[in-house]
Short mmCIF file of C-alpha atoms in Angstrom, two decimals:
data_model
loop_
_atom_site.label_atom_id
_atom_site.label_comp_id
_atom_site.label_asym_id
_atom_site.label_seq_id
_atom_site.Cartn_x
_atom_site.Cartn_y
_atom_site.Cartn_z
CA MET A 1 54.80 14.53 -54.10
CA GLN A 2 54.58 17.84 -55.93
CA ILE A 3 58.01 18.81 -54.60
CA PHE A 4 59.51 15.60 -56.02
CA ARG A 5 57.79 16.24 -59.36
CA ASN A 6 59.21 19.75 -59.47
CA ILE A 7 62.71 18.42 -58.74
CA GLN A 8 62.27 15.75 -61.41
CA ASN A 9 61.17 18.38 -63.94
CA LEU A 10 64.13 20.56 -63.05
CA PHE A 11 66.59 17.82 -64.06
CA ARG A 12 64.84 16.93 -67.30
CA PHE A 13 66.57 18.09 -70.46
CA GLY A 14 64.92 20.82 -72.49
CA THR A 15 62.40 22.05 -69.91
CA SER A 16 63.68 25.62 -70.37
CA ARG A 17 65.73 27.45 -73.00
CA PHE A 18 68.93 27.22 -70.95
CA ASP A 19 69.63 24.23 -68.74
CA GLY A 20 68.65 25.13 -65.18
CA PRO A 21 70.95 22.75 -63.26
CA VAL A 22 74.02 23.99 -65.17
CA LEU A 23 73.08 27.64 -64.59
CA TYR A 24 72.47 27.06 -60.88
CA GLY A 25 75.72 25.12 -60.64
CA ILE A 26 78.00 27.77 -62.15
CA PHE A 27 76.43 30.60 -60.16
CA LEU A 28 76.72 28.53 -56.99
CA LEU A 29 80.42 28.04 -57.78
CA PHE A 30 80.82 31.78 -58.31
CA GLY A 31 79.03 32.52 -55.02
CA MET A 32 81.30 30.07 -53.20
CA GLY A 33 84.25 31.77 -54.85
CA ILE A 34 83.22 35.20 -53.59
CA VAL A 35 82.89 33.92 -50.01
CA ILE A 36 86.20 32.06 -49.86
CA MET A 37 88.10 34.61 -51.93
CA TYR A 38 87.02 37.33 -49.47
CA SER A 39 87.99 35.16 -46.50
CA ALA A 40 91.41 34.45 -48.01
CA SER A 41 92.08 38.02 -49.18
CA VAL A 42 91.20 40.12 -46.12
CA ILE A 43 94.64 39.93 -44.51
CA PRO A 44 96.74 40.51 -47.69
CA ALA A 45 94.37 43.32 -48.75
CA GLU A 46 94.75 45.02 -45.37
CA ARG A 47 98.51 44.50 -45.46
CA GLU A 48 99.04 45.76 -49.03
CA PHE A 49 96.29 48.38 -49.48
CA SER A 50 95.03 49.17 -45.95
CA ASP A 51 91.59 48.13 -47.17
CA PRO A 52 90.31 44.64 -46.22
CA ASN A 53 87.65 44.84 -48.95
CA TYR A 54 90.04 45.75 -51.77
CA TYR A 55 90.13 42.36 -53.50
CA LEU A 56 86.45 41.70 -52.78
CA ASN A 57 85.36 44.93 -54.45
CA LYS A 58 87.46 44.24 -57.53
CA GLN A 59 86.26 40.64 -57.78
CA LEU A 60 82.63 41.76 -57.52
CA LEU A 61 83.28 44.24 -60.33
CA TRP A 62 84.90 41.55 -62.51
CA GLY A 63 82.10 39.17 -61.59
CA GLY A 64 79.49 41.70 -62.69
CA ILE A 65 81.27 42.13 -66.02
CA GLY A 66 81.59 38.36 -66.30
CA ILE A 67 77.87 37.78 -65.73
CA PHE A 68 77.07 40.46 -68.31
CA THR A 69 79.36 38.80 -70.88
CA PHE A 70 77.80 35.43 -70.02
CA LEU A 71 74.33 36.80 -70.81
CA VAL A 72 75.57 38.41 -74.05
CA PHE A 73 77.39 35.34 -75.37
CA SER A 74 74.53 33.03 -74.42
CA GLN A 75 72.39 34.97 -76.91
CA ILE A 76 74.92 35.04 -79.78
CA PRO A 77 74.67 31.97 -82.05
CA TYR A 78 77.90 30.02 -81.69
CA GLN A 79 77.98 29.54 -85.47
CA PHE A 80 78.43 33.31 -85.83
CA LEU A 81 81.33 33.33 -83.37
CA VAL A 82 83.00 30.43 -85.16
CA ARG A 83 82.69 32.16 -88.54
CA TRP A 84 84.58 35.16 -87.15
CA SER A 85 87.07 33.06 -85.19
CA PHE A 86 89.98 33.84 -87.54
CA LEU A 87 89.63 37.56 -86.78
CA PHE A 88 89.36 36.83 -83.05
CA SER A 89 92.53 34.72 -83.28
CA VAL A 90 94.46 37.50 -85.02
CA LEU A 91 93.34 40.01 -82.36
CA SER A 92 94.35 37.53 -79.66
CA LEU A 93 97.76 37.17 -81.32
CA LEU A 94 98.26 40.94 -81.29
CA LEU A 95 97.37 41.07 -77.59
CA LEU A 96 99.87 38.30 -76.84
CA ILE A 97 102.57 40.22 -78.72
CA SER A 98 101.70 43.42 -76.84
CA VAL A 99 102.80 41.95 -73.49
CA PHE A 100 106.40 42.27 -74.73
CA ILE A 101 106.04 45.93 -75.80
CA PRO A 102 107.65 48.31 -73.26
CA GLY A 103 105.14 50.73 -71.79
CA LEU A 104 102.19 48.51 -72.65
CA GLY A 105 103.24 45.13 -71.34
CA LYS A 106 103.87 44.67 -67.63
CA SER A 107 106.93 42.61 -66.77
CA VAL A 108 107.31 41.07 -63.32
CA GLY A 109 110.73 39.90 -62.11
CA THR A 110 111.28 36.81 -59.99
CA SER A 111 113.72 35.85 -57.27
CA TYR A 112 115.49 33.47 -59.67
CA GLY A 113 116.15 36.10 -62.34
CA ARG A 114 113.33 35.28 -64.78
CA SER A 115 110.85 37.91 -65.99
CA PHE A 116 107.19 37.09 -66.57
CA ASN A 117 105.44 38.96 -69.38
CA ARG A 118 101.82 37.95 -68.91
CA TRP A 119 99.94 41.23 -68.59
CA ILE A 120 99.20 44.46 -70.42
CA GLN A 121 98.41 47.62 -68.52
CA ILE A 122 95.72 49.92 -69.91
CA GLY A 123 95.08 52.79 -67.54
CA GLY A 124 94.55 51.23 -64.16
CA VAL A 125 93.38 47.92 -65.61
CA GLN A 126 95.57 44.84 -66.00
CA ILE A 127 94.63 42.29 -68.66
CA GLN A 128 96.09 38.80 -69.12
CA PRO A 129 95.87 38.06 -72.89
CA SER A 130 96.71 34.36 -72.49
CA GLU A 131 93.40 33.88 -70.68
CA PHE A 132 91.37 35.43 -73.50
CA SER A 133 93.38 33.46 -76.05
CA LYS A 134 91.63 30.35 -74.72
CA ILE A 135 88.39 31.65 -76.26
CA SER A 136 89.88 32.38 -79.69
CA ILE A 137 91.82 29.08 -79.79
CA LEU A 138 88.71 27.09 -78.88
CA LEU A 139 86.56 28.83 -81.48
CA PHE A 140 89.15 28.69 -84.26
CA SER A 141 90.50 25.18 -83.68
CA SER A 142 87.02 23.65 -83.25
CA TYR A 143 86.05 25.00 -86.68
CA PHE A 144 89.37 23.94 -88.22
CA PHE A 145 89.17 20.33 -87.00
CA TYR A 146 85.43 20.09 -87.60
CA ASN A 147 86.12 20.65 -91.32
CA PHE A 148 89.31 18.56 -91.38
CA ASP A 149 89.29 15.13 -93.03
CA PHE A 150 92.47 13.19 -92.23
CA LYS A 151 91.61 10.66 -94.95
CA LYS A 152 91.62 13.36 -97.63
CA VAL A 153 94.25 15.82 -96.47
CA LYS A 154 94.84 18.70 -98.88
CA TRP A 155 97.27 21.20 -97.44
CA ASP A 156 96.15 24.38 -99.14
CA ARG A 157 97.14 27.90 -98.09
CA LYS A 158 94.14 28.23 -95.79
CA LYS A 159 95.00 25.11 -93.77
CA ILE A 160 98.70 26.03 -93.52
CA THR A 161 97.78 29.55 -92.32
CA SER A 162 95.42 28.08 -89.71
CA VAL A 163 98.05 25.69 -88.33
CA PHE A 164 100.65 28.47 -88.31
CA LEU A 165 98.29 30.80 -86.40
CA ILE A 166 97.58 28.18 -83.74
CA PHE A 167 101.30 27.31 -83.46
CA VAL A 168 102.45 30.93 -83.09
CA THR A 169 99.78 31.57 -80.45
CA LEU A 170 101.00 28.61 -78.39
CA VAL A 171 104.64 29.67 -78.76
CA LEU A 172 103.85 33.18 -77.51
CA ILE A 173 102.04 31.76 -74.49
CA VAL A 174 105.02 29.50 -73.74
CA ILE A 175 107.55 32.33 -73.81
CA GLU A 176 105.46 34.66 -71.59
CA PRO A 177 105.75 32.13 -69.84
CA ALA A 178 102.33 30.58 -69.07
CA PHE A 179 103.15 26.89 -69.16
CA GLY A 180 99.92 25.76 -67.46
CA THR A 181 97.78 27.53 -70.06
CA THR A 182 99.86 25.97 -72.84
CA VAL A 183 99.30 22.47 -71.44
CA GLU A 184 95.55 23.16 -71.20
CA LEU A 185 95.32 24.24 -74.83
CA LEU A 186 97.50 21.36 -76.04
CA LEU A 187 95.14 18.92 -74.33
CA VAL A 188 92.14 20.52 -76.04
CA LEU A 189 93.90 20.36 -79.43
CA PHE A 190 94.79 16.71 -78.79
CA PHE A 191 91.12 16.01 -78.09
CA PHE A 192 90.02 17.83 -81.27
CA VAL A 193 92.50 15.81 -83.35
CA LEU A 194 91.07 12.65 -81.79
CA LEU A 195 87.49 13.72 -82.53
CA ALA A 196 88.41 14.60 -86.11
CA GLY A 197 89.31 10.98 -86.79
CA PHE A 198 93.11 10.96 -86.71
CA PRO A 199 94.26 7.33 -86.31
CA MET A 200 94.65 6.55 -82.61
CA LYS A 201 97.97 4.72 -83.02
CA ARG A 202 99.57 7.55 -84.97
CA LEU A 203 98.18 10.09 -82.52
CA PHE A 204 99.87 8.45 -79.55
CA ILE A 205 103.11 8.08 -81.51
CA LEU A 206 102.91 11.81 -82.28
CA GLY A 207 102.19 12.57 -78.63
CA ALA A 208 105.11 10.43 -77.51
CA SER A 209 107.41 12.27 -79.92
CA VAL A 210 106.49 15.58 -78.24
CA LEU A 211 107.25 14.30 -74.74
CA PRO A 212 111.04 14.87 -74.98
CA LEU A 213 110.38 18.53 -75.80
CA LEU A 214 108.07 18.85 -72.77
CA VAL A 215 110.71 17.18 -70.59
CA VAL A 216 113.30 19.70 -71.80
CA LEU A 217 110.92 22.61 -71.15
CA VAL A 218 110.32 21.37 -67.61
CA THR A 219 113.79 20.20 -66.57
CA GLN A 220 116.12 22.58 -68.40
CA VAL A 221 114.38 25.93 -67.90
CA GLY A 222 115.64 27.52 -64.68
CA TYR A 223 112.46 28.38 -62.80
CA ARG A 224 110.65 25.17 -63.87
CA LYS A 225 113.64 23.06 -62.82
CA LYS A 226 113.54 24.79 -59.43
CA ARG A 227 109.81 24.14 -59.12
CA LEU A 228 110.42 20.47 -59.88
CA GLU A 229 113.03 20.27 -57.11
CA ILE A 230 110.64 21.96 -54.67
CA TRP A 231 107.84 19.59 -55.64
CA LEU A 232 110.02 16.53 -55.05
CA ASP A 233 110.98 17.69 -51.54
CA PRO A 234 108.97 20.78 -50.45
CA TYR A 235 110.00 20.47 -46.79
CA LYS A 236 113.65 20.89 -47.77
CA PHE A 237 112.73 24.38 -49.03
CA ARG A 238 110.01 25.11 -46.44
CA PHE A 239 111.66 28.36 -45.30
CA ASP A 240 111.83 29.86 -48.81
CA GLU A 241 110.38 28.69 -52.14
CA GLY A 242 108.72 25.58 -50.67
CA HIS A 243 106.81 27.55 -48.03
CA GLN A 244 103.79 27.93 -50.32
CA LEU A 245 103.29 24.21 -50.88
CA VAL A 246 104.06 23.25 -47.27
CA THR A 247 101.55 25.84 -46.03
CA SER A 248 98.96 24.43 -48.42
CA PHE A 249 99.51 20.96 -46.93
CA ARG A 250 99.03 22.42 -43.46
CA ALA A 251 95.79 24.11 -44.52
CA PHE A 252 94.37 20.77 -45.65
CA PHE A 253 95.46 19.16 -42.38
CA ASP A 254 94.17 21.98 -40.15
CA GLY A 255 90.80 22.06 -41.92
CA GLY A 256 89.94 18.61 -40.61
CA SER A 257 86.44 17.35 -41.36
CA LEU A 258 84.41 20.50 -40.74
CA GLY A 259 86.95 23.33 -41.00
CA ARG A 260 88.04 26.11 -38.69
CA PRO A 261 86.32 29.42 -37.91
CA VAL A 262 86.23 31.29 -41.23
CA GLY A 263 89.34 33.38 -41.90
CA SER A 264 91.18 32.33 -38.75
CA GLY A 265 93.58 29.69 -40.10
CA TYR A 266 97.35 29.74 -40.55
CA ALA A 267 97.11 29.75 -44.36
CA HIS A 268 94.97 32.90 -44.35
CA ARG A 269 97.84 34.73 -42.68
CA TYR A 270 100.89 33.19 -44.30
CA LEU A 271 100.00 31.43 -47.57
CA ALA A 272 101.13 33.35 -50.67
CA TYR A 273 98.47 33.59 -53.38
CA SER A 274 95.88 32.27 -50.93
CA HIS A 275 93.13 34.11 -52.83
CA THR A 276 94.37 33.28 -56.34
CA ASP A 277 96.00 30.00 -57.42
CA PHE A 278 95.89 28.48 -53.90
CA VAL A 279 92.36 29.52 -52.99
CA MET A 280 91.34 25.87 -52.51
CA ALA A 281 93.76 25.53 -49.58
CA SER A 282 91.99 28.45 -47.89
CA PHE A 283 88.61 26.90 -48.74
CA VAL A 284 89.50 23.57 -47.11
CA GLU A 285 90.95 25.33 -44.06
CA ASP A 286 87.62 27.14 -43.61
CA PHE A 287 85.16 24.39 -44.58
CA GLY A 288 87.10 21.19 -44.08
CA PHE A 289 87.07 17.92 -45.96
CA LEU A 290 83.27 17.91 -46.19
CA GLY A 291 83.38 21.30 -47.91
CA PHE A 292 85.99 19.94 -50.30
CA LEU A 293 83.77 16.94 -51.08
CA PHE A 294 80.83 19.26 -51.76
CA PHE A 295 82.97 21.26 -54.20
CA LEU A 296 84.10 18.07 -55.96
CA PHE A 297 80.51 16.83 -56.19
CA LEU A 298 79.39 20.12 -57.73
CA VAL A 299 82.19 20.11 -60.32
CA ILE A 300 81.61 16.45 -61.24
CA PHE A 301 77.87 17.10 -61.50
CA LEU A 302 78.50 19.99 -63.90
CA LEU A 303 80.90 17.94 -66.03
CA VAL A 304 78.49 15.00 -66.29
CA ARG A 305 75.44 17.19 -66.91
CA ILE A 306 77.19 19.17 -69.66
CA TYR A 307 78.47 15.95 -71.23
CA PHE A 308 74.94 14.54 -71.56
CA LEU A 309 73.70 17.86 -72.92
CA LEU A 310 76.43 17.82 -75.59
CA LEU A 311 75.43 14.30 -76.62
CA ARG A 312 72.06 15.81 -77.54
CA THR A 313 73.41 18.64 -79.70
CA LYS A 314 72.08 18.70 -83.27
CA ASP A 315 75.31 19.34 -85.15
CA LYS A 316 78.90 18.21 -84.99
CA LEU A 317 80.35 21.73 -84.77
CA GLY A 318 78.43 22.45 -81.56
CA PHE A 319 79.60 19.15 -80.11
CA PHE A 320 83.24 19.96 -81.02
CA LEU A 321 83.20 23.43 -79.51
CA GLY A 322 81.20 22.45 -76.43
CA SER A 323 83.47 19.46 -75.78
CA GLY A 324 86.51 21.72 -75.99
CA ILE A 325 85.02 24.04 -73.35
CA LEU A 326 84.14 21.05 -71.17
CA ILE A 327 87.68 19.62 -71.44
CA LEU A 328 89.23 23.01 -70.67
CA PHE A 329 87.04 23.58 -67.60
CA GLY A 330 87.55 20.06 -66.28
CA PHE A 331 91.29 19.93 -66.86
CA GLN A 332 91.92 23.41 -65.43
CA THR A 333 90.01 22.46 -62.28
CA ILE A 334 91.85 19.16 -61.91
CA LEU A 335 95.26 20.74 -62.58
CA ASN A 336 94.68 23.43 -59.95
CA LEU A 337 93.62 20.82 -57.37
CA PHE A 338 96.66 18.69 -58.23
CA VAL A 339 98.93 21.71 -57.69
CA VAL A 340 97.56 22.70 -54.27
CA THR A 341 97.70 19.07 -53.06
CA GLY A 342 101.24 18.52 -54.36
CA ILE A 343 100.36 15.85 -56.93
CA VAL A 344 102.04 17.93 -59.68
CA PRO A 345 104.62 20.75 -59.47
CA VAL A 346 103.39 24.28 -58.84
CA THR A 347 102.26 26.12 -61.97
CA GLY A 348 100.29 29.33 -62.29
CA ILE A 349 96.79 28.04 -62.98
CA SER A 350 93.60 29.54 -61.54
CA LEU A 351 90.62 27.62 -60.16
CA PRO A 352 87.60 28.41 -62.37
CA PHE A 353 85.01 30.69 -60.71
CA LEU A 354 86.84 30.64 -57.35
CA SER A 355 90.26 32.25 -57.86
CA TYR A 356 90.70 36.01 -57.76
CA GLY A 357 91.45 37.55 -61.15
CA GLY A 358 89.47 39.53 -63.70
CA SER A 359 90.80 38.01 -66.92
CA SER A 360 90.31 34.40 -65.80
CA LEU A 361 86.85 35.07 -64.34
CA ILE A 362 85.54 36.91 -67.41
CA THR A 363 87.03 34.25 -69.71
CA ILE A 364 85.29 31.37 -67.92
CA PHE A 365 81.98 33.27 -67.92
CA ILE A 366 82.29 33.92 -71.68
CA LEU A 367 83.08 30.25 -72.34
CA PHE A 368 80.06 29.13 -70.32
CA GLY A 369 77.93 31.71 -72.11
CA ILE A 370 78.96 30.09 -75.43
CA LEU A 371 78.26 26.69 -73.90
CA ALA A 372 74.80 27.84 -72.79
CA ASN A 373 74.05 28.83 -76.39
CA ILE A 374 75.32 25.49 -77.74
CA THR A 375 73.15 23.53 -75.29
CA SER A 376 70.09 25.79 -75.50
CA LYS A 377 66.78 24.04 -76.08
CA GLU A 378 66.56 24.88 -79.79
CA ASN A 379 69.98 23.28 -80.43
CA LEU A 380 69.20 19.96 -78.74
CA VAL A 381 67.59 16.78 -79.98
CA LEU A 382 65.01 15.91 -77.31
#
């Protein structure tokens, strides 16, 4: 009986300063990520660097930095971060501009003639500014819409500057290009506008008016048009650009119910980006459909738990910012799963806590550190 009481106490709200189930959940996700990322990266690390532990060592380093930033941001009052969000947004804007500066930005060419400008190189470290821009956009836009009254709109210089800053940030992310990140942030902004009280009918009319632009961006830009063609018939391109998606399908099929011996599957040898954007395919190949269900259960549990915590926050600003983080985490996870299962066309979007990558891992840890502060015991109505 004591064990059941302890479990019951664990799931009660406000029994400790930071919510235990959420903390255990995110660190369990990170631990799962280390295991599967290592399994998926051994062969490419050996092939590219003659060191099977290359990606593991780097991910552990990024993870250590991420955990440190999580602890730091969980102690900083979110109100302080929001007050300084304009400065953070300007710094983020400068970082996004720097990816296009020769010698600082790192440009990567593609087989279809398009260059990607997503990274800056400082010493031996690569940083992806669009990932960190998620933090500044969330902080700045949550404060902007929290104070915005659509019934009494007064477009002063401050409001116009704020809208312009958000718009320019999104444009820079689009032209990098990082289309998946742009869609994520647009969804968060849509949600903020909804929360701020913009009339639902007008909001959907506005959204519908933007759809033609999104269609043009998808169908008329060379590499996105090619991705759309591959998505519609991946087996037609299975020996070149469609190989990635077809191999992902095979990984899900080969994993069966319980998975294969860890690291022994076809996808581990031949799937491009098996430790980054397509890490879930490697996970299912190793741990099967039951492993996939466990991952889904853990993510859904986190989303529901955080939602109920946010309902108990004392002030509207905390609810705005926390909801934005929740939407971003949930949508990014869903979008990644949709990509690896072929529900939507391939786009470069990482799986939170599981995919290899320093910028994305540190960003998600910072966001959850802010969320931990928002939902800390002293900020909840119990």
